[in-house]
Each structure stands twice: as structure tokens, then as C-alpha cells.
CSV table of N, CA and C in Angstrom, one decimal:
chain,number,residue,atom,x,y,z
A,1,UNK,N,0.8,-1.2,0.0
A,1,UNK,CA,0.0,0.0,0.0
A,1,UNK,C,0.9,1.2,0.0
A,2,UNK,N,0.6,2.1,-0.5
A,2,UNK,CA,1.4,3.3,-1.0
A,2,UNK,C,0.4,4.2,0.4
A,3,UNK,N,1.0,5.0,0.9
A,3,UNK,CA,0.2,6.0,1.9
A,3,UNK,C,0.3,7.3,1.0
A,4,UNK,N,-0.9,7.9,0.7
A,4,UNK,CA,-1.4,9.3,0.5
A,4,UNK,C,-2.1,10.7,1.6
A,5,UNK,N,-1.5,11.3,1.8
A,5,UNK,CA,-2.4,12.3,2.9
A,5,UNK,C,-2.6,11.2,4.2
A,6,UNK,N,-3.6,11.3,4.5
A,6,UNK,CA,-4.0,10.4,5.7
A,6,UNK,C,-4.8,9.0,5.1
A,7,UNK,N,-4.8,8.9,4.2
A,7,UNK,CA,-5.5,7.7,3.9
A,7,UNK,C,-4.4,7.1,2.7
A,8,UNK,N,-4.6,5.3,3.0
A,8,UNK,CA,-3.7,4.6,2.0
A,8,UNK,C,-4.4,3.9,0.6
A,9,UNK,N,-4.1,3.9,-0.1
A,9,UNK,CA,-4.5,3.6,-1.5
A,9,UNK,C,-3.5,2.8,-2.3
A,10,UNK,N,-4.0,2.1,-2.9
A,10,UNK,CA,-2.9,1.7,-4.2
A,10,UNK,C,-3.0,2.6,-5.1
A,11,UNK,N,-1.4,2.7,-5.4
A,11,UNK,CA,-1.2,3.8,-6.6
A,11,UNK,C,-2.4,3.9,-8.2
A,12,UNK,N,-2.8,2.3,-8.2
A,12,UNK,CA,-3.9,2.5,-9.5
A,12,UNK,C,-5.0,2.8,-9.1
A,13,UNK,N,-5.3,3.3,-7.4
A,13,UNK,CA,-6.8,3.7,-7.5
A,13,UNK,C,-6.9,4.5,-7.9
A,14,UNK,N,-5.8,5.4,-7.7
A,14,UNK,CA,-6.0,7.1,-8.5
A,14,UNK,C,-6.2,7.3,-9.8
A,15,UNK,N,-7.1,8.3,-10.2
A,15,UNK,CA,-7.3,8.5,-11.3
A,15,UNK,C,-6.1,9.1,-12.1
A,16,UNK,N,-5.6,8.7,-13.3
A,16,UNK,CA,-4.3,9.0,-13.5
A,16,UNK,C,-4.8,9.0,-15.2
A,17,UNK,N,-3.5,9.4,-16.0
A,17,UNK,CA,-3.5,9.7,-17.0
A,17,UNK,C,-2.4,9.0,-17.9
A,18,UNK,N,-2.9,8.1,-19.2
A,18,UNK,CA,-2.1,7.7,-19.8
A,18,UNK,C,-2.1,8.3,-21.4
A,19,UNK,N,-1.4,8.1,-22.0
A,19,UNK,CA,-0.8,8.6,-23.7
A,19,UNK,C,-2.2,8.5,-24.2
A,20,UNK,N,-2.6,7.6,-23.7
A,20,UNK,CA,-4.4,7.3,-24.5
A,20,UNK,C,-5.3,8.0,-24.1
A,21,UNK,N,-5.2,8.8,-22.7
A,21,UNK,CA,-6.0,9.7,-22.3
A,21,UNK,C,-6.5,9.1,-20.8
A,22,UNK,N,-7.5,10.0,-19.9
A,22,UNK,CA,-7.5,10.0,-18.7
A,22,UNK,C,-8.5,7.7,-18.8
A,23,UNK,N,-7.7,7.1,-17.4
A,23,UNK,CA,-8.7,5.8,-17.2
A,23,UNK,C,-10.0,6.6,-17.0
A,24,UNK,N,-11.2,5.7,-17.5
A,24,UNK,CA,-12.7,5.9,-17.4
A,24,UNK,C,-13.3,5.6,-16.0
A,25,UNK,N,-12.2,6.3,-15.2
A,25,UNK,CA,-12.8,5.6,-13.9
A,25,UNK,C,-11.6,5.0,-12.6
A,26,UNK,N,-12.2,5.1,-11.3
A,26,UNK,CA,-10.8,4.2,-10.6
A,26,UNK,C,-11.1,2.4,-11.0
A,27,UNK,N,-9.8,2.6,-10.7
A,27,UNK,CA,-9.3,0.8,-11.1
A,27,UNK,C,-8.5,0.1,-10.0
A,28,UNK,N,-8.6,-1.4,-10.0
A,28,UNK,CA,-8.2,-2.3,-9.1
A,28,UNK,C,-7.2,-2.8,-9.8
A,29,UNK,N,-6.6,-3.2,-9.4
A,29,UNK,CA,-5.2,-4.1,-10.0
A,29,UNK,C,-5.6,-5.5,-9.7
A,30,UNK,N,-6.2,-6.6,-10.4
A,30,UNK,CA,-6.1,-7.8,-10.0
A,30,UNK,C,-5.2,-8.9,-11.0
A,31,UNK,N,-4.7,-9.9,-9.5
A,31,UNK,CA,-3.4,-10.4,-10.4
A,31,UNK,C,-4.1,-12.0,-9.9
A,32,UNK,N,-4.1,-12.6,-11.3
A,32,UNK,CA,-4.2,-14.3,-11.6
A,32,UNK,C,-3.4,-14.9,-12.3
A,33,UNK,N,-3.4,-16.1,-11.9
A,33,UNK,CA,-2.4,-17.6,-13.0
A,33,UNK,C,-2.9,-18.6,-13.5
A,34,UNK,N,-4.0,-17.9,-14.1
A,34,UNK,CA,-4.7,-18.8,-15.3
A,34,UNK,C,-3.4,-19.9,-15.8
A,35,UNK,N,-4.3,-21.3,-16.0
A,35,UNK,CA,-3.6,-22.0,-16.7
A,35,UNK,C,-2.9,-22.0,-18.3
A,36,UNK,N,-1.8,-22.3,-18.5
A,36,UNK,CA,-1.1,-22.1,-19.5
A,36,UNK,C,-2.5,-21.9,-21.1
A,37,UNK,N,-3.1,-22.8,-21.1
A,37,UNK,CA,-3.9,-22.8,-22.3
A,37,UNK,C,-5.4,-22.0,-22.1
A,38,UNK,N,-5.5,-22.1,-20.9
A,38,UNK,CA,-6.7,-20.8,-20.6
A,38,UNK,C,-5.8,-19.6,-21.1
A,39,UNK,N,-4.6,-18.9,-20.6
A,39,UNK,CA,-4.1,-17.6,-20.8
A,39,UNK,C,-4.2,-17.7,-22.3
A,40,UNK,N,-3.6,-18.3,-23.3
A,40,UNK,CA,-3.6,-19.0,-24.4
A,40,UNK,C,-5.1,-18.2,-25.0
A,41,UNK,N,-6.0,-18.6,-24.7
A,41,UNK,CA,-7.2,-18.5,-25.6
A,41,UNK,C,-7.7,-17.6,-25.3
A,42,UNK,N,-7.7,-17.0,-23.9
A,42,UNK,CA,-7.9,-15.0,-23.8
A,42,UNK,C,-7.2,-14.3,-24.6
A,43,UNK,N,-5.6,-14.6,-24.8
A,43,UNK,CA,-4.9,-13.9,-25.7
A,43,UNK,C,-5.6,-13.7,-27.1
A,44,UNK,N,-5.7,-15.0,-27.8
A,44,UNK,CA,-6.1,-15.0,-28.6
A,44,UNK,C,-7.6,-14.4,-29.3
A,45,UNK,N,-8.8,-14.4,-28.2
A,45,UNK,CA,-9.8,-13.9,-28.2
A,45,UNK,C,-9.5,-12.6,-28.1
A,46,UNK,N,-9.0,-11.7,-27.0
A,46,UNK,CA,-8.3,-10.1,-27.1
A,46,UNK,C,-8.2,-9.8,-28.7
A,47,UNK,N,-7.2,-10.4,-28.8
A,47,UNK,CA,-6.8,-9.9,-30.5
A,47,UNK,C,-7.7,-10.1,-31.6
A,48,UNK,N,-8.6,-11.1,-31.6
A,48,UNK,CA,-9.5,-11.0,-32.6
A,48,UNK,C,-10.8,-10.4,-32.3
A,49,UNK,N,-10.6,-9.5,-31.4
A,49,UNK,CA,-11.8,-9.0,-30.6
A,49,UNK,C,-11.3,-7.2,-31.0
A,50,UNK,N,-10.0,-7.6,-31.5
A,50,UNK,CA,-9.5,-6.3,-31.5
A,50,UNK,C,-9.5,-5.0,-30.1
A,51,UNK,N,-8.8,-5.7,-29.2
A,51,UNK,CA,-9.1,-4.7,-27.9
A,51,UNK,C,-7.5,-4.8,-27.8
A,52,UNK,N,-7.2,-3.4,-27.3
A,52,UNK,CA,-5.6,-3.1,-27.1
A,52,UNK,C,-5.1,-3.9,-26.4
A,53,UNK,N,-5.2,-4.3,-25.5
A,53,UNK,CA,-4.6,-5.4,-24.4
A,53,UNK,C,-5.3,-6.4,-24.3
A,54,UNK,N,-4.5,-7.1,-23.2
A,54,UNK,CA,-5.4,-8.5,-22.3
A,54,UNK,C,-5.7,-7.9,-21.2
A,55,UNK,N,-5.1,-7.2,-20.5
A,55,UNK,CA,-5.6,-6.2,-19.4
A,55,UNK,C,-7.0,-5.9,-19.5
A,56,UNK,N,-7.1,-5.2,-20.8
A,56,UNK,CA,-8.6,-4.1,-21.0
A,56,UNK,C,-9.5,-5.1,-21.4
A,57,UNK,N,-9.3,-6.6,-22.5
A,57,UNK,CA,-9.9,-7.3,-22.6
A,57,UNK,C,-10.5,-8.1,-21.3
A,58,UNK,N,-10.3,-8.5,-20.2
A,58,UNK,CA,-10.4,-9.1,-19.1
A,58,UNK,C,-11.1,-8.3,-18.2
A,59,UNK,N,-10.8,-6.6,-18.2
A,59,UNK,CA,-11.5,-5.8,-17.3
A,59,UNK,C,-12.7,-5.5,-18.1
A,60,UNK,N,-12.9,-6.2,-19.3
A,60,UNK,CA,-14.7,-5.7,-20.0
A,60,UNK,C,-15.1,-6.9,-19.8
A,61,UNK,N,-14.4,-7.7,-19.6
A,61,UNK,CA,-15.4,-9.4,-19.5
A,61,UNK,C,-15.7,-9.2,-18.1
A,62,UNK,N,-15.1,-9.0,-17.3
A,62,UNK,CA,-15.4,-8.8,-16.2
A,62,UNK,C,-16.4,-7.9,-15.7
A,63,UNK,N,-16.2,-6.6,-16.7
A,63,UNK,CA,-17.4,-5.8,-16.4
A,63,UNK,C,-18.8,-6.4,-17.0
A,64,UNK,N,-18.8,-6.8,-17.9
A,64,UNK,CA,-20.2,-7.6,-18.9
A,64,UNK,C,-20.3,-8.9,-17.9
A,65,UNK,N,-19.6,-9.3,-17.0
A,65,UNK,CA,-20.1,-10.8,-16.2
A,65,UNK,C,-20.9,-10.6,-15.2
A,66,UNK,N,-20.7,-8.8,-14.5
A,66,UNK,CA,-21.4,-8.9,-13.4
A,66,UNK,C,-22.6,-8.1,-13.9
A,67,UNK,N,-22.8,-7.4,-15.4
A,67,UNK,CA,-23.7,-7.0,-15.1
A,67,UNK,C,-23.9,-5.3,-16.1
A,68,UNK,N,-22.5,-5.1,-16.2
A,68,UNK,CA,-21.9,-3.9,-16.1
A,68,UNK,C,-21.3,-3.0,-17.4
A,69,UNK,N,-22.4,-3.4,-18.1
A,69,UNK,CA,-22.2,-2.8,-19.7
A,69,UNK,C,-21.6,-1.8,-19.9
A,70,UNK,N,-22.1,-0.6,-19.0
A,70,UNK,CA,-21.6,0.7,-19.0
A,70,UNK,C,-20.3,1.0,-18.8
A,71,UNK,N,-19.5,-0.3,-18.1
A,71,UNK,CA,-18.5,0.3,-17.7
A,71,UNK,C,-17.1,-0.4,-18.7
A,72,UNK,N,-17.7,-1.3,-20.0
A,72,UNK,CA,-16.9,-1.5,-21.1
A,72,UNK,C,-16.4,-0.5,-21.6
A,73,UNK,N,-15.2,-0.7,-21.9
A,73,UNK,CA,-14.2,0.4,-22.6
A,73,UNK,C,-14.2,-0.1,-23.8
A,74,UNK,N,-13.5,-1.3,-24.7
A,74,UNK,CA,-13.5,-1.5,-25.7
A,74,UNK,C,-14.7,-2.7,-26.3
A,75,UNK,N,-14.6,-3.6,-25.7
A,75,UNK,CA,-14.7,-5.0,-25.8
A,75,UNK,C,-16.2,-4.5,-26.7
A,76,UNK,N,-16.3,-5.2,-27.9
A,76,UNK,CA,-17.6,-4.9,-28.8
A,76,UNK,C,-18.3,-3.4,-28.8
A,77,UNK,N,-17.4,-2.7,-28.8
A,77,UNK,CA,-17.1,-1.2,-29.3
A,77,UNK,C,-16.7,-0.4,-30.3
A,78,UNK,N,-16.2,-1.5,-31.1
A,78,UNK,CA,-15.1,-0.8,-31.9
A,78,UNK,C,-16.2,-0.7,-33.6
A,79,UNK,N,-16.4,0.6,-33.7
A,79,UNK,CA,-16.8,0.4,-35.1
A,79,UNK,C,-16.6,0.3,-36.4
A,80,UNK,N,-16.9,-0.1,-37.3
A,80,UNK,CA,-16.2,-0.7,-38.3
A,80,UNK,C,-17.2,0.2,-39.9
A,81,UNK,N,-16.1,0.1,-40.7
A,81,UNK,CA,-16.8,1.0,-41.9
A,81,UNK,C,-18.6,0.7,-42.2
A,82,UNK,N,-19.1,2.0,-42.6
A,82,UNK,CA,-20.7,1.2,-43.2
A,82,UNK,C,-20.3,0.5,-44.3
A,83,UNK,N,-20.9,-0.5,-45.0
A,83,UNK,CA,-21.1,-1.1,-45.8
A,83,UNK,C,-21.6,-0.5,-46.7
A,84,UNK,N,-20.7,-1.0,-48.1
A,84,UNK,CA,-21.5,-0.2,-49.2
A,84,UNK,C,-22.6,-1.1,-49.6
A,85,UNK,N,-24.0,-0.3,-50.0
A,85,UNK,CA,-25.6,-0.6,-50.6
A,85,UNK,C,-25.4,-0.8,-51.9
């Protein structure tokens, strides 16, 4: 735990700012050891899902599992040309 003022926090609760622009929100750090071929097929889903990371891919499934549509950043977002008629 990092200490701020009088209250302690992890550094990624704070709202902070990256190259891509400000996070949509505070965030948790959570850390797992998915099995070799589980990590395997998220990888693979991420990328054909077209979402920048596995990080962001994992934090929209997670958001869409409990419920939490609004709080997807990429995951089935991304729009794609109209189609010519």
C-alpha cells in the first residue's frame, strides 16, 4: 500500500492519465495464474476482438459478467466502416 495524505491507497486507485488519455474511472489491480492454455485463448480472443490489451480485454469481461455494460471500454465497441448498398 502506497500512503497518501492520511488515507492509503494503491497507486492505480488514482485517477491518473495515460498517452491514450485519462482511465474511465478508478481501477483495481487484480493479479491471476490462469492456466497455460486458458491464458492461451484470452490472448487469442483479445486480439481477434480487436481490444488493445489483455488487461482491457479481461477488465470488459469482467465488467459484462457482473452485469456492467456501461463500464466496457472496448470490448464490442469498436466500429467498423458502413457497408456499401
Amino acid at each position: 500500500m502506497t500512503e497518501l495524505g492520511h488515507t492509503q491507497s494503491l497507486p492505480l486507485d488514482q485517477d491518473t492519465e495515460t498517452q491514450a488519455g485519462p482511465y474511465p474511472g478508478r481501477r483495481t489491480l487484480v493479479q491471476t495464474r490462469p492456466h497455460r492454455e486458458v491464458w492461451t485463448a484470452v490472448h487469442e480472443r483479445q486480439k481477434s476482438a480487436g481490444v488493445s490489451s489483455v488487461s482491457q480485454y479481461v477488465a470488459d469481461v469482467l465488467a459484462m459478467h457482473v452485469g456492467r455494460e456501461d463500464l466496457v471500454v472496448e470490448l464490442g465497441r469498436k466500429e467498423g466502416l458502413p457497408l456499401a448498398m
